[in-house]
Short mmCIF file of C-alpha atoms in Angstrom, two decimals:
data_model
loop_
_atom_site.label_atom_id
_atom_site.label_comp_id
_atom_site.label_asym_id
_atom_site.label_seq_id
_atom_site.Cartn_x
_atom_site.Cartn_y
_atom_site.Cartn_z
CA ALA A 1 0.00 0.00 0.00
CA GLN A 2 1.10 3.52 -0.68
CA LYS A 3 1.78 5.86 2.18
CA ILE A 4 2.77 9.49 2.56
CA THR A 5 4.44 10.73 5.73
CA GLN A 6 4.71 14.34 6.75
CA THR A 7 6.48 14.48 10.09
CA GLN A 8 6.12 18.20 10.75
CA PRO A 9 2.69 19.08 12.16
CA GLY A 10 3.65 22.73 12.25
CA MET A 11 6.42 24.94 10.94
CA PHE A 12 7.27 28.57 11.50
CA VAL A 13 9.32 30.80 9.23
CA GLN A 14 10.18 34.46 9.09
CA GLU A 15 8.91 36.47 6.18
CA LYS A 16 11.36 36.51 3.25
CA GLU A 17 13.19 33.43 4.44
CA ALA A 18 13.13 29.99 2.86
CA VAL A 19 11.46 26.96 4.43
CA THR A 20 11.51 23.25 3.70
CA LEU A 21 8.49 21.05 4.31
CA ASP A 22 9.31 17.38 4.57
CA CYS A 23 7.58 14.53 2.81
CA THR A 24 8.54 10.88 2.54
CA TYR A 25 6.64 8.23 0.73
CA ASP A 26 6.41 4.49 0.50
CA THR A 27 5.50 2.60 -2.61
CA SER A 28 6.57 -0.45 -4.54
CA ASP A 29 5.35 0.97 -7.82
CA PRO A 30 8.10 1.84 -10.31
CA SER A 31 6.05 4.72 -11.67
CA TYR A 32 4.25 7.31 -9.61
CA GLY A 33 3.62 11.02 -9.27
CA LEU A 34 4.19 13.30 -6.32
CA PHE A 35 2.20 16.45 -5.64
CA TRP A 36 2.12 19.33 -3.22
CA TYR A 37 -1.07 21.21 -2.44
CA LYS A 38 -1.70 24.31 -0.36
CA GLN A 39 -4.90 24.62 1.64
CA PRO A 40 -5.59 28.06 3.12
CA SER A 41 -8.19 28.54 5.84
CA SER A 42 -10.87 28.93 3.17
CA GLY A 43 -10.51 25.21 2.45
CA GLU A 44 -9.72 25.19 -1.25
CA MET A 45 -6.94 22.92 -2.41
CA ILE A 46 -4.42 24.78 -4.52
CA PHE A 47 -2.05 22.77 -6.71
CA LEU A 48 1.55 23.89 -6.26
CA ILE A 49 3.92 21.51 -7.93
CA TYR A 50 4.28 18.04 -9.46
CA GLN A 51 7.16 15.59 -9.76
CA GLY A 52 7.06 12.43 -11.83
CA SER A 53 9.09 9.48 -10.60
CA TYR A 54 11.00 9.31 -13.86
CA ASP A 55 11.67 13.03 -14.12
CA GLN A 56 15.40 13.65 -14.16
CA GLN A 57 15.27 17.16 -12.82
CA ASN A 58 13.65 18.52 -9.70
CA ALA A 59 10.42 20.37 -10.41
CA THR A 60 10.26 24.11 -9.91
CA GLU A 61 7.32 26.52 -10.07
CA GLY A 62 8.14 30.08 -9.21
CA ARG A 63 9.02 30.23 -5.51
CA TYR A 64 8.27 26.54 -5.09
CA SER A 65 10.75 23.78 -5.76
CA LEU A 66 10.61 20.10 -5.02
CA ASN A 67 13.70 18.40 -3.66
CA PHE A 68 13.20 14.93 -5.06
CA GLN A 69 15.49 12.23 -3.71
CA LYS A 70 14.26 9.00 -5.20
CA ALA A 71 16.61 6.67 -3.34
CA ARG A 72 15.51 8.14 -0.03
CA LYS A 73 11.88 8.28 -1.16
CA SER A 74 11.59 11.88 -0.18
CA ALA A 75 9.93 14.80 -1.94
CA ASN A 76 10.44 17.88 0.19
CA LEU A 77 8.87 21.18 -0.76
CA VAL A 78 11.07 24.26 -0.61
CA ILE A 79 9.39 27.66 -0.48
CA SER A 80 11.77 30.52 -1.08
CA ALA A 81 11.25 34.12 0.03
CA SER A 82 8.27 33.29 2.23
CA GLN A 83 5.33 35.66 2.19
CA LEU A 84 2.60 36.19 4.78
CA GLY A 85 0.12 34.72 2.30
CA ASP A 86 2.01 31.45 2.37
CA SER A 87 0.57 30.70 5.80
CA ALA A 88 -1.62 27.63 5.23
CA MET A 89 -1.77 23.87 5.45
CA TYR A 90 0.46 22.05 3.00
CA PHE A 91 -0.25 18.52 1.86
CA CYS A 92 2.05 16.14 0.08
CA ALA A 93 0.27 13.57 -2.07
CA MET A 94 1.11 10.65 -4.28
CA ARG A 95 -0.63 9.17 -7.25
CA PRO A 96 0.14 5.48 -7.43
CA GLN A 97 0.61 3.62 -10.66
CA GLY A 98 -2.24 1.70 -12.17
CA GLY A 99 -4.18 4.05 -14.37
CA SER A 100 -6.16 5.63 -11.58
CA GLU A 101 -5.60 9.24 -10.77
CA LYS A 102 -6.66 8.98 -7.15
CA LEU A 103 -4.36 10.65 -4.67
CA VAL A 104 -3.04 9.48 -1.33
CA PHE A 105 -2.44 12.40 1.01
CA GLY A 106 -0.14 12.94 3.95
CA LYS A 107 -1.43 14.44 7.19
CA GLY A 108 -0.22 17.88 6.29
CA THR A 109 2.01 20.57 7.74
CA LYS A 110 0.69 23.85 9.02
CA LEU A 111 3.03 26.65 7.94
CA THR A 112 2.96 29.97 9.70
CA VAL A 113 4.88 32.88 8.23
CA ASN A 114 5.79 35.52 10.79
CA PRO A 115 6.26 39.18 9.86
CA GLY B 1 -6.04 26.52 -14.95
CA ALA B 2 -9.15 24.35 -15.10
CA VAL B 3 -12.06 25.21 -12.83
CA VAL B 4 -14.12 22.90 -10.69
CA SER B 5 -17.13 24.21 -8.81
CA GLN B 6 -19.11 22.78 -5.92
CA HIS B 7 -22.57 23.62 -4.75
CA PRO B 8 -23.53 24.39 -2.11
CA SER B 9 -20.49 25.79 -0.33
CA ARG B 10 -22.17 25.42 3.03
CA VAL B 11 -25.20 23.48 4.14
CA ILE B 12 -26.85 22.91 7.47
CA CYS B 13 -29.42 20.16 7.70
CA LYS B 14 -31.34 18.30 10.34
CA SER B 15 -30.51 14.79 11.35
CA GLY B 16 -32.30 12.25 9.20
CA THR B 17 -32.53 14.35 6.08
CA SER B 18 -30.58 13.90 2.85
CA VAL B 19 -28.21 16.39 1.30
CA LYS B 20 -27.00 16.55 -2.30
CA ILE B 21 -23.67 18.12 -3.21
CA GLU B 22 -22.82 18.91 -6.81
CA CYS B 23 -19.37 18.91 -8.39
CA ARG B 24 -18.97 20.44 -11.83
CA SER B 25 -16.01 20.78 -14.15
CA LEU B 26 -16.64 24.12 -15.82
CA ASP B 27 -14.25 24.17 -18.73
CA PHE B 28 -13.26 20.59 -19.34
CA GLN B 29 -14.74 17.13 -19.47
CA ALA B 30 -13.92 14.71 -16.71
CA THR B 31 -14.57 11.02 -17.09
CA THR B 32 -13.36 10.57 -13.52
CA MET B 33 -14.10 12.63 -10.46
CA PHE B 34 -13.12 11.97 -6.87
CA TRP B 35 -14.89 12.67 -3.60
CA TYR B 36 -12.88 13.36 -0.47
CA ARG B 37 -13.83 13.98 3.10
CA GLN B 38 -11.85 16.09 5.52
CA PHE B 39 -12.42 16.32 9.25
CA PRO B 40 -11.13 19.39 11.12
CA LYS B 41 -7.35 19.56 11.28
CA GLN B 42 -7.02 16.28 9.42
CA SER B 43 -6.02 15.23 5.95
CA LEU B 44 -8.20 14.44 2.98
CA MET B 45 -9.55 10.92 2.87
CA LEU B 46 -10.72 9.53 -0.44
CA MET B 47 -14.28 8.31 -0.24
CA ALA B 48 -14.97 7.17 -3.76
CA THR B 49 -14.04 7.42 -7.40
CA SER B 50 -16.86 8.58 -9.61
CA ASN B 51 -16.86 7.27 -13.18
CA GLU B 52 -19.08 8.74 -15.85
CA GLY B 53 -21.67 6.26 -16.97
CA SER B 54 -20.80 3.57 -14.48
CA LYS B 55 -21.00 2.79 -10.80
CA ALA B 56 -18.72 4.57 -8.40
CA THR B 57 -15.86 2.75 -6.75
CA TYR B 58 -15.92 3.18 -3.00
CA GLU B 59 -12.96 3.04 -0.66
CA GLN B 60 -12.92 0.48 2.10
CA GLY B 61 -15.10 1.49 5.02
CA VAL B 62 -17.25 3.94 3.06
CA GLU B 63 -20.94 3.00 3.02
CA LYS B 64 -22.12 3.16 -0.57
CA ASP B 65 -25.77 3.16 0.47
CA LYS B 66 -25.21 6.18 2.65
CA PHE B 67 -23.05 8.16 0.27
CA LEU B 68 -24.73 7.91 -3.11
CA ILE B 69 -22.67 9.03 -6.06
CA ASN B 70 -24.03 9.74 -9.51
CA HIS B 71 -21.81 10.77 -12.41
CA ALA B 72 -24.44 11.40 -15.04
CA SER B 73 -22.40 13.50 -17.44
CA LEU B 74 -18.81 14.35 -18.26
CA THR B 75 -19.07 17.58 -16.28
CA LEU B 76 -21.21 16.69 -13.28
CA SER B 77 -20.93 14.34 -10.35
CA THR B 78 -23.22 14.42 -7.32
CA LEU B 79 -22.75 13.11 -3.81
CA THR B 80 -25.87 12.54 -1.76
CA VAL B 81 -25.52 12.01 1.95
CA THR B 82 -28.61 10.03 2.89
CA SER B 83 -30.18 10.09 6.33
CA ALA B 84 -27.48 12.40 7.56
CA HIS B 85 -26.34 12.27 11.17
CA PRO B 86 -24.16 14.65 13.19
CA GLU B 87 -21.13 12.41 12.65
CA ASP B 88 -21.46 13.06 8.91
CA SER B 89 -20.64 16.71 9.54
CA SER B 90 -17.45 17.34 7.63
CA PHE B 91 -15.82 19.15 4.73
CA TYR B 92 -16.47 17.39 1.44
CA ILE B 93 -14.22 18.13 -1.52
CA CYS B 94 -14.40 16.87 -5.05
CA SER B 95 -11.71 16.79 -7.68
CA ALA B 96 -11.62 16.15 -11.40
CA CYS B 97 -9.02 15.19 -13.95
CA PRO B 98 -9.04 16.62 -17.45
CA GLY B 99 -7.49 13.43 -18.72
CA GLN B 100 -4.23 12.89 -20.56
CA THR B 101 -2.51 14.87 -17.86
CA TYR B 102 -1.35 14.40 -14.30
CA GLU B 103 -3.16 17.48 -13.12
CA GLN B 104 -6.09 17.12 -10.75
CA TYR B 105 -8.26 20.11 -9.95
CA PHE B 106 -10.18 20.48 -6.73
CA GLY B 107 -13.47 22.14 -6.05
CA PRO B 108 -13.75 24.73 -3.27
CA GLY B 109 -15.39 22.23 -0.93
CA THR B 110 -18.73 21.95 0.83
CA ARG B 111 -19.02 22.28 4.57
CA LEU B 112 -21.82 20.09 5.85
CA THR B 113 -23.21 20.55 9.33
CA VAL B 114 -25.84 18.11 10.57
CA THR B 115 -27.76 19.25 13.63
#
């Protein structure tokens, strides 16, 4: 069975600094996809970044980058130059192989950006 | 990006009544939609996979007779919570996949409160 582990229930960062949110995963599938979503207090799930298991380079999207270490089965999210609006819950998710697009989510990390 | 809507955004109902939640993909067709449930301060738990024109696939432990899913068209899936009870109070979120892509778009969620 696939599993996503986020070990940081909460993280704090100063505005304008960088922060890393940890995510490890467990799967026996050779092909899979890894996602990060942001969920502000309003509840909507906002897609941030995607990494395919066969992608050679780490994914980047603006201030977001994914530190993908396949051998360690980790997919940490790095947010650079944190902004107050980055305060939210962050979920790591995995899409297993098999033709289904369903996602398995981690428990999430609550990020608080301090001014 | 693609847009998924949900209606209603909030609903309060009395115990024993049924509630229908709609999930629509506004600018793309989705053969597959997903329904998630999220309790306060917890992660998203997949309830079922909704397939257009066929029966939904429910996750283990989800009562299919209580959570009725109908995916009648390529842009609409509905979740009906039948004979709702206070323990069904939760945040329900749907998602849809445009197909041929890894991206999965989430609706804004529906907060159900059963009194």
